[in-house]
CSV table of C-alpha atoms in Angstrom, one decimal:
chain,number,residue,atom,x,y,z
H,1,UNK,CA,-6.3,12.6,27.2
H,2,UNK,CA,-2.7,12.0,27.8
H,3,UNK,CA,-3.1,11.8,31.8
H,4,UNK,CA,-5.6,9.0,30.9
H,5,UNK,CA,-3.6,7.1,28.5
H,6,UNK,CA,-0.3,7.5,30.9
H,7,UNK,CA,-1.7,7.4,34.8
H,8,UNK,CA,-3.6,3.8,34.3
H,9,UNK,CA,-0.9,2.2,33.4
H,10,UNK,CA,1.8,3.9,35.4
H,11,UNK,CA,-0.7,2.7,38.6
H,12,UNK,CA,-0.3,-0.4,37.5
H,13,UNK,CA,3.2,-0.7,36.9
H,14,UNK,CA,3.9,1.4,40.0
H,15,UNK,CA,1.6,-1.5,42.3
H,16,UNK,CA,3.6,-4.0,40.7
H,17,UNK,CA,7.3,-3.4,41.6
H,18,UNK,CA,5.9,-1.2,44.7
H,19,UNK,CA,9.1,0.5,45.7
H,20,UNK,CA,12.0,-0.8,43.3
H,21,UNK,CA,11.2,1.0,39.8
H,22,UNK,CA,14.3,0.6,39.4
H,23,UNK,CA,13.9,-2.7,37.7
H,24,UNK,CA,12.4,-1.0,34.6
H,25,UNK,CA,13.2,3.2,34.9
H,26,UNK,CA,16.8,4.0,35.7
H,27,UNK,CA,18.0,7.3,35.3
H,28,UNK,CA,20.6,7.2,31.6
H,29,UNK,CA,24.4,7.0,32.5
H,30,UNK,CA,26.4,8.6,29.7
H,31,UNK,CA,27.1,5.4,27.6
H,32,UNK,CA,23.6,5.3,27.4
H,33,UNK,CA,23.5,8.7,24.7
H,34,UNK,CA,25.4,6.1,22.3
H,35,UNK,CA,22.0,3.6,22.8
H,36,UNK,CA,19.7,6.5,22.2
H,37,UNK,CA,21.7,7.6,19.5
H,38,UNK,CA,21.7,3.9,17.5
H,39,UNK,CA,18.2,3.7,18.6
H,40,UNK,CA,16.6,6.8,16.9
H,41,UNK,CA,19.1,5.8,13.5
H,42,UNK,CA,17.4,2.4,13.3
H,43,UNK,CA,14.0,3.9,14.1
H,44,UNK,CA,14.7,6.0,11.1
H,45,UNK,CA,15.8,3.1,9.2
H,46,UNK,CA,13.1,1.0,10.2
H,47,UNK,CA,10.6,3.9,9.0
H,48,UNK,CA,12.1,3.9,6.1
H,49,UNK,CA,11.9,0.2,5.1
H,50,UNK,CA,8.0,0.3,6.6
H,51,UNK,CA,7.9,2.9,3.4
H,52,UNK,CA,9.4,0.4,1.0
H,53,UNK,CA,7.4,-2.4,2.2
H,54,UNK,CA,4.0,-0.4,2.4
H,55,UNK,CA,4.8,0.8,-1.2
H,56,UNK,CA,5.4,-2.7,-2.8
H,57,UNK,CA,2.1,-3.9,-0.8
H,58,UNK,CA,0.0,-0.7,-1.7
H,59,UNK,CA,-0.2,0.7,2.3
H,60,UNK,CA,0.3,4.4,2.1
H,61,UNK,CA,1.5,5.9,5.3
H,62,UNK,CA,-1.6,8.1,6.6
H,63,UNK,CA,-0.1,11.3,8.5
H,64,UNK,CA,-2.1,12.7,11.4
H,65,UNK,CA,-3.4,15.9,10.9
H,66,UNK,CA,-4.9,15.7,14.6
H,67,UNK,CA,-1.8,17.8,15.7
H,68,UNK,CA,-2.9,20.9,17.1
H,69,UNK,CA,-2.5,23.8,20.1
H,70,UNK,CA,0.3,25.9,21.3
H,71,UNK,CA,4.0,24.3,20.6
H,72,UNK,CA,4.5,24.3,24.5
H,73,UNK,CA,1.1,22.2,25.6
H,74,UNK,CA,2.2,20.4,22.1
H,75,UNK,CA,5.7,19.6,24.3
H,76,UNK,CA,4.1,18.6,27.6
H,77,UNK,CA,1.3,16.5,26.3
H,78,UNK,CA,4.0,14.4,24.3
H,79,UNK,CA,6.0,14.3,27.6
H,80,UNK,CA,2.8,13.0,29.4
H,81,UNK,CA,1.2,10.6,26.8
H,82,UNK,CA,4.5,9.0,24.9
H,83,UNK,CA,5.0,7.6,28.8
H,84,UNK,CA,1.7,6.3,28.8
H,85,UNK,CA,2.8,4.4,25.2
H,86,UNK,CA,5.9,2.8,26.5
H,87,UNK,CA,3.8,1.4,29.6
H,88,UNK,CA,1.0,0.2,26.9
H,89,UNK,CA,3.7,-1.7,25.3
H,90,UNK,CA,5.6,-2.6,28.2
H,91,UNK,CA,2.7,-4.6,30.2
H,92,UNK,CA,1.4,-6.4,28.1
H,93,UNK,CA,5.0,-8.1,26.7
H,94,UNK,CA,6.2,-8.6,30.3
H,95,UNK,CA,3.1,-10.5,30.8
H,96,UNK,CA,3.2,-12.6,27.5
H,97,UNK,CA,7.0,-13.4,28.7
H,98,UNK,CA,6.1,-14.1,31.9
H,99,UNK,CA,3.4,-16.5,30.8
H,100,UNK,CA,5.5,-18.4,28.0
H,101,UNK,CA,8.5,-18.5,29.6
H,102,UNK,CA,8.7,-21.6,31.3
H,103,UNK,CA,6.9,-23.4,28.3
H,104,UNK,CA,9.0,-22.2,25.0
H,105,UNK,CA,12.0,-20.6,26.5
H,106,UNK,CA,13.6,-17.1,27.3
H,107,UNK,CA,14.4,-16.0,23.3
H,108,UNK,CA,11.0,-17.4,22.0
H,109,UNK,CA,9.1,-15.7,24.9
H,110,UNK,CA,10.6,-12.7,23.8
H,111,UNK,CA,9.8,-12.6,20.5
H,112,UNK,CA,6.2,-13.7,20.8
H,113,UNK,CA,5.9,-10.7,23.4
H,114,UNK,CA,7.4,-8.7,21.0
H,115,UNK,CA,5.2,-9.5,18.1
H,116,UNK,CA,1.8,-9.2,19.8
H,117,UNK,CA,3.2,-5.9,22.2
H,118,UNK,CA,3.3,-4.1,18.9
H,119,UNK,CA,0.5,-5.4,17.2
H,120,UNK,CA,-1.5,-4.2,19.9
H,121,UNK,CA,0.3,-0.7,20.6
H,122,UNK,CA,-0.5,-0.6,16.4
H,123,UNK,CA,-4.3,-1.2,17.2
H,124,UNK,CA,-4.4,1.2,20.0
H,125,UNK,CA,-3.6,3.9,17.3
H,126,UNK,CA,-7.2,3.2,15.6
H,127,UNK,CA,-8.7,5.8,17.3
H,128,UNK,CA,-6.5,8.2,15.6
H,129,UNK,CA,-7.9,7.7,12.2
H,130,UNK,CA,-5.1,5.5,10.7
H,131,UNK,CA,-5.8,2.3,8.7
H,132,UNK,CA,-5.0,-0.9,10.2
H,133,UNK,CA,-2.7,-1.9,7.7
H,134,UNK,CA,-1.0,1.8,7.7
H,135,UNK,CA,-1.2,1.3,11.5
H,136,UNK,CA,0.4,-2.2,11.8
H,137,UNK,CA,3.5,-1.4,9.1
H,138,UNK,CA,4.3,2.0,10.4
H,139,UNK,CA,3.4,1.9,13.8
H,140,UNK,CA,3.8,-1.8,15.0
H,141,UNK,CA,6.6,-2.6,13.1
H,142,UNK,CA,8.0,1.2,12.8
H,143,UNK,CA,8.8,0.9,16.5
H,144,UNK,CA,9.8,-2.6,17.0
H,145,UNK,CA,13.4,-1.3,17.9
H,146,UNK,CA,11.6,-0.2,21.3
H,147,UNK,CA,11.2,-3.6,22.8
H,148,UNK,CA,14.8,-4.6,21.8
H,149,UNK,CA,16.1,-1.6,23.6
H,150,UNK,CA,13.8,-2.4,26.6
H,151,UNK,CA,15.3,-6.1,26.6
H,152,UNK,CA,19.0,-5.1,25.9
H,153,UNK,CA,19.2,-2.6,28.6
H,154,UNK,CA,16.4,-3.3,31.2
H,155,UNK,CA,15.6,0.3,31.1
H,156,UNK,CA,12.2,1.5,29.9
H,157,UNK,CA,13.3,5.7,30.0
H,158,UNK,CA,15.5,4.8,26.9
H,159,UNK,CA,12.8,3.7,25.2
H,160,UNK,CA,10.7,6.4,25.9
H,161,UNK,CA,13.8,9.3,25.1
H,162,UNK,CA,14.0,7.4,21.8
H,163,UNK,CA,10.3,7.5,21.0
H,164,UNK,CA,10.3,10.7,23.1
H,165,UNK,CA,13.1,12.4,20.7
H,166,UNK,CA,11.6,10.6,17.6
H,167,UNK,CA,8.0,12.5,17.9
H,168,UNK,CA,9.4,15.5,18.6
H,169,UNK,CA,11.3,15.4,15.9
H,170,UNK,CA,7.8,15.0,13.5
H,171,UNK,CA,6.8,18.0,15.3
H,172,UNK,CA,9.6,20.2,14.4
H,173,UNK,CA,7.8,22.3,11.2
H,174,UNK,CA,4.6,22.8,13.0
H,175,UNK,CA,6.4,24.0,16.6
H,176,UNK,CA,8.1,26.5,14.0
H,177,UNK,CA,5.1,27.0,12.3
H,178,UNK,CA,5.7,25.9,9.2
């Protein structure tokens, strides 16, 4: 399942910039720790107020109980798949900039690509079992620090480390079996 959700995409991504990936992946320089670093705290943050806000409009954060297999498949799958996510999201707001662009301007474009980036990534969650209002607050908006990294930094492996480090993290008590 993760090869599928990662290797479409990656083809895709791969045919369109041909042999210079290294407009979007770039291997991290040091200063780049202090990115990932401010990037997993407002994650956090952002969770957090996705809490508050579902709480004042009645959304209760589903958690998925789908999480299962030895700690070390547990570790490659998420290696595989949260790639996969970040190309999801990636494509579809390069495109929506790409497309706008020219009409409403460079900040706008971004925004809109934003916006409709993670509403989608949100909705491609459904199969999971999550609510779509769960989905869009947690997981839409949850992660909207993502794209901003992406367009601060022009590098797509930060965003994945961050989202990378993030899961992991939510996987912590069962790799320990707790």
């Amino acid at each position: 399942k993760a090869i599928l959700i990662t290797f479409p995409p990656l083809l895709a991504v791969v045919y369109v910039f041909k042999d210079d990936m290294s407009n979007i992946f770039r291997m991290p320089k040091p200063r780049d720790i202090i990115i990932v670093i401010i990037g997993l705290i407002l994650m956090f943050v952002f969770e957090i107020l996705a809490n508050f806000i579902g709480a004042a409009l009645g959304i209760t954060f589903q958690t998925n109980n789908s999480v299962n297999g030895a700690p070390l498949i547990l570790i490659i799958r998420a290696l595989i798949q949260l790639l996969g996510e970040e190309l999801i999201k990636f494509i579809p707001f390069i495109i929506i900039v790409a497309y706008l662009y020219k009409s409403i301007g460079r900040k706008a474009a971004i925004m809109v690509a934003i916006i409709i980036s993670q509403i989608l990534f949100a909705l491609v969650h459904i199969p999971y079992g999550f609510a779509i209002g769960s989905l869009l607050l947690h997981v839409g908006f949850g992660s909207i620090v993502l794209p901003f990294v992406y367009v601060k930094t022009k590098n797509l492996v930060l965003c994945y480390l961050i989202h990378l480090l993030l899961d992991l993290w939510t996987f912590i008590p069962y790799i320990l079996g707790m």
